[in-house]
Amino acid sequence: MSIFPLAWRLFRRELAHGQLRLIGAALILAVAAVTALALVSDRLQSSIVRQASTFLAADRVLSSPQRVDPAWLEAAKEAGLEVSTTLEFQSMLFSEERFQLVTVKAVSPQYPLRGSIDLVGQSATPLPEPGALWLDSRLAGWIEQSNLAEIGEASFSLDQAIRRLPDGGFNLFASAPVVLMNLSDVDATGVIQPGSRLSWRYQFVGNADAIKSYADWLNGRLTTSQRWVDVRSQDSPVSRAIQRAEQFLLLTALLGIALACAAISVATQRYCLRHYDAVAMLKTLGASHNQVRGIFVTHLSLVTLLGIAIGLVIGLLGAEGLLTWLPEEFSQGEASVARPLALGASTGLVAGFGFTLYPLLRLLAIPPLRVLRKDLGPVRWQGWLNAVLSVAALALLAYIYSGNAMMTGVLLVGGAALALLLLLVAWLLLNWGRQLGMRTGTPLQLAVAGLRRRARDNAVQLVGFSVSLVLLLTILALRQDILADWQKQLPQGTPDHFLVNISLDELPEMGNFLSGRQVEATDFYPVIRGRLSAINGAQVNQPVTKEEGEPESRQGPSGIGRELNLTFRDTLPPNNPVVAGSWFTGDAQGEVSVESRVAERLGIGLGDRLTFTIDTQPVEVEVTSLRKVNWETMQPNFFMIFPPADLVRFPATYIASFKHPEGDAGLVGDLIQQFPTVSVIDVGSIITQLREVIDQVSLALTLVLMVVVLASAMVLIAQTEAGMASRRQELAIMRTLGAAGSLLRRAVAWEFLLLGAVAGLLAVVVTELTLALLKSQVFNLVVNGHTLWWFLIPVLGAVLIGSIGMLACRRLLANQCGALLRGN
């Protein structure tokens, strides 16, 4: 006999009047929140990356020291990608009596694929015509004095001055001015010979699927000297801003999943608890175990499918509505709806199974004798089964969404800490309530007695309340810390010009010039070229930088693999805190201070001996301190810093940076005229563009935070509504025994205030632990406590949850005894 008709009739009745609606609402919330967050996050991430890709002048770049096989470019075009080609090499530029070492950038007609060239003046053509050159703004005076120049064997007309190229980069020590030419003119110069040092850059633009497909095709064909680069790969403030934004958006979605799972777990336990008597009655009337199981499995399956369907629709509509409020830049982002829909459906299925199986097993284990004895509960299942199923479901959902084991682990550690704290609080509530007994002389005593009677139910409610507060505090604190970190990197007054190649003889005159024009400059840093040649007497081999990545397996310690820009000074530079060891003393000699991340890559520490080769001379020093360098500031920074006694004997040039004062338009021109050998690098446009990207990221973080706040508020309300049935019965009994309405109102208020205060305190403890793990292991931020939270959050939790509880109980408190007994 089919049980589906009976199951269907009970299902419709439950949807109309029963607790099944609460499970459906929780599933809808879960699926809608994950779908909306995934779609919004993908769109924001795509838009941010697209905007930041102007720093590469493309979405992806293939760099190579030699020309690649033309078939590679044809394959890219067949995949639907746009392609441009750039060739860079160094040569001498001659014009009349002047000559200058320059970096020649020869580009194809498609350049740039992202962004635009910022010129000093206006141009009738988007790129140099064949036979023409566009010069770096540092060479703008050449155009005024002559209209012809030579590179190698070819002559060119000098047409325009370039203020900035979109892919100009952040290398402050690459001081050779850039000259832009048409790629078709390279052969005529005759400067490209066998053995010439060249840098080919092939730039690609297209949709994400086409780029991924082409990258997969290209992956097995790249040599060790070729690199496939996107904006995240660059060692720049932009790449780190994007990485942190992506991590934040990902974390927000993971916490949204945890929020939804908590709501589903609470709703399912309430539903099963309400049906203990129904299962006992069905078994008494002769229903088999399979029939009872079929009824409730059908209920949960139908509500899961219905919740997924409605949640997907609400999630899509909500995300699209939110995206309409975004600035125009974000509407350019490309994001497929397939992934958010798949994630939303997967969340509904996994959560619907993982967080309902244990309550369902307990429901099916109800004995028929419960019809006569209400005190009989289900056969006790092992508590670890519920924990294993819940943790497994949450971990699976988190890893499916993120693919990030570290974030999944942090989420589980935070959940475990919250569970342990709840066990402790439940024990304290039971013992505290037992001491007070059932005294009801005051509303506070009545509230505490109620907490004791409903200790298990209150623990469940504390889960929801605490999880919601933890999510809000974690997201709010991380957003604030990330934005503060970015603002600290680029505060007002950040240097926007760099002076490179200052000679020792020019230092006094340069200092007088800057002070005379009221220019505040940084210190003048000496720059000496040298190579790390040995560590503890062993010759170094493979290259290592401050970038992440596993080095190849070779014998011998790792090295830098290129010449370094070394400096010396007796005082600690700004933004370079010492994290291990101590800074140089006044008479220090034979010492070096190393940047901490490079020290970690090289496997060196305090006391190790490093040997450098400088101007063919060996210099052996001991590592006496490690520094944490903020590479994202627009200031000179160095891997290695020596005391003056070790390097002062070597020839050095100097570098400094300054903020261009407003209202002094002729400053740079006068400086170049007075110091013709000094290179002035303008990074103001880079800072402006970087601030635009960070502003967009900040807006993205704010919008996603709003989504989480809304979802958390819904869970708080759902948690409060879940306990209304037991409160209705209790209030009816107390009204029958003559309790005044004012006493009950104050008692209920105190109960919710206490729950909110405890939830707030638990949330602070778990949030501080979670933030410490996230900042140290994921976001690379400074771990700092929030002292004010320990006082403020319990109070806010009490007020917030107390208000929501009183709002939810207002009808019950207003009803008379008869209405409460009838369940109205």
CSV table of N, CA and C in Angstrom, one decimal, residues 67 87 89 104 106 151-156 181-193 198 200:
chain,number,residue,atom,x,y,z
A,67,ARG,N,60.4,35.0,-28.9
A,67,ARG,CA,59.1,35.0,-29.6
A,67,ARG,C,58.5,33.6,-29.5
A,87,LEU,N,57.0,44.1,-27.4
A,87,LEU,CA,58.4,43.7,-27.3
A,87,LEU,C,59.2,44.8,-26.6
A,89,PHE,N,63.0,46.1,-25.0
A,89,PHE,CA,64.4,46.0,-25.0
A,89,PHE,C,65.0,47.3,-24.7
A,104,VAL,N,62.9,50.6,-24.9
A,104,VAL,CA,62.0,50.7,-26.0
A,104,VAL,C,60.8,49.7,-25.9
A,106,ALA,N,57.9,48.3,-28.0
A,106,ALA,CA,57.3,48.2,-29.4
A,106,ALA,C,56.0,47.5,-29.3
A,151,ILE,N,67.3,55.5,-33.3
A,151,ILE,CA,67.5,54.3,-32.5
A,151,ILE,C,68.1,53.3,-33.5
A,152,GLY,N,69.3,52.9,-33.2
A,152,GLY,CA,70.0,52.0,-34.1
A,152,GLY,C,70.2,52.6,-35.4
A,153,GLU,N,69.8,51.9,-36.5
A,153,GLU,CA,70.0,52.4,-37.9
A,153,GLU,C,68.8,53.1,-38.4
A,154,ALA,N,67.7,53.4,-37.6
A,154,ALA,CA,66.5,54.0,-38.1
A,154,ALA,C,66.3,55.4,-37.5
A,155,SER,N,65.7,56.3,-38.3
A,155,SER,CA,65.4,57.6,-37.8
A,155,SER,C,63.9,57.7,-37.6
A,156,PHE,N,63.5,58.5,-36.6
A,156,PHE,CA,62.1,58.6,-36.2
A,156,PHE,C,61.7,60.0,-35.9
A,181,MET,N,57.1,52.7,-29.5
A,181,MET,CA,57.2,52.7,-31.0
A,181,MET,C,56.3,51.6,-31.6
A,182,ASN,N,56.0,51.7,-32.9
A,182,ASN,CA,55.2,50.7,-33.6
A,182,ASN,C,56.0,49.4,-33.7
A,183,LEU,N,55.4,48.3,-33.5
A,183,LEU,CA,56.1,47.0,-33.6
A,183,LEU,C,56.7,46.8,-34.9
A,184,SER,N,56.1,47.3,-36.0
A,184,SER,CA,56.6,47.1,-37.3
A,184,SER,C,57.9,47.8,-37.6
A,185,ASP,N,58.3,48.7,-36.7
A,185,ASP,CA,59.6,49.5,-36.9
A,185,ASP,C,60.8,48.8,-36.3
A,186,VAL,N,60.6,47.7,-35.6
A,186,VAL,CA,61.7,47.1,-34.8
A,186,VAL,C,62.8,46.6,-35.8
A,187,ASP,N,62.4,45.9,-36.9
A,187,ASP,CA,63.4,45.4,-37.8
A,187,ASP,C,64.3,46.4,-38.4
A,188,ALA,N,63.7,47.6,-38.7
A,188,ALA,CA,64.5,48.7,-39.3
A,188,ALA,C,65.6,49.2,-38.4
A,189,THR,N,65.4,49.1,-37.1
A,189,THR,CA,66.4,49.6,-36.2
A,189,THR,C,67.7,48.8,-36.2
A,190,GLY,N,67.6,47.5,-36.5
A,190,GLY,CA,68.8,46.6,-36.6
A,190,GLY,C,69.4,46.4,-35.2
A,191,VAL,N,68.7,46.7,-34.1
A,191,VAL,CA,69.4,46.5,-32.8
A,191,VAL,C,69.1,45.2,-32.3
A,192,ILE,N,68.2,44.4,-32.8
A,192,ILE,CA,67.9,43.1,-32.4
A,192,ILE,C,68.8,42.1,-33.1
A,193,GLN,N,69.7,41.5,-32.3
A,193,GLN,CA,70.7,40.6,-32.8
A,193,GLN,C,70.6,39.3,-32.0
A,198,LEU,N,65.7,40.3,-24.6
A,198,LEU,CA,64.4,40.8,-25.1
A,198,LEU,C,63.4,40.3,-24.1
A,200,TRP,N,59.4,39.6,-24.5
A,200,TRP,CA,58.1,39.6,-25.2
A,200,TRP,C,56.9,39.4,-24.3
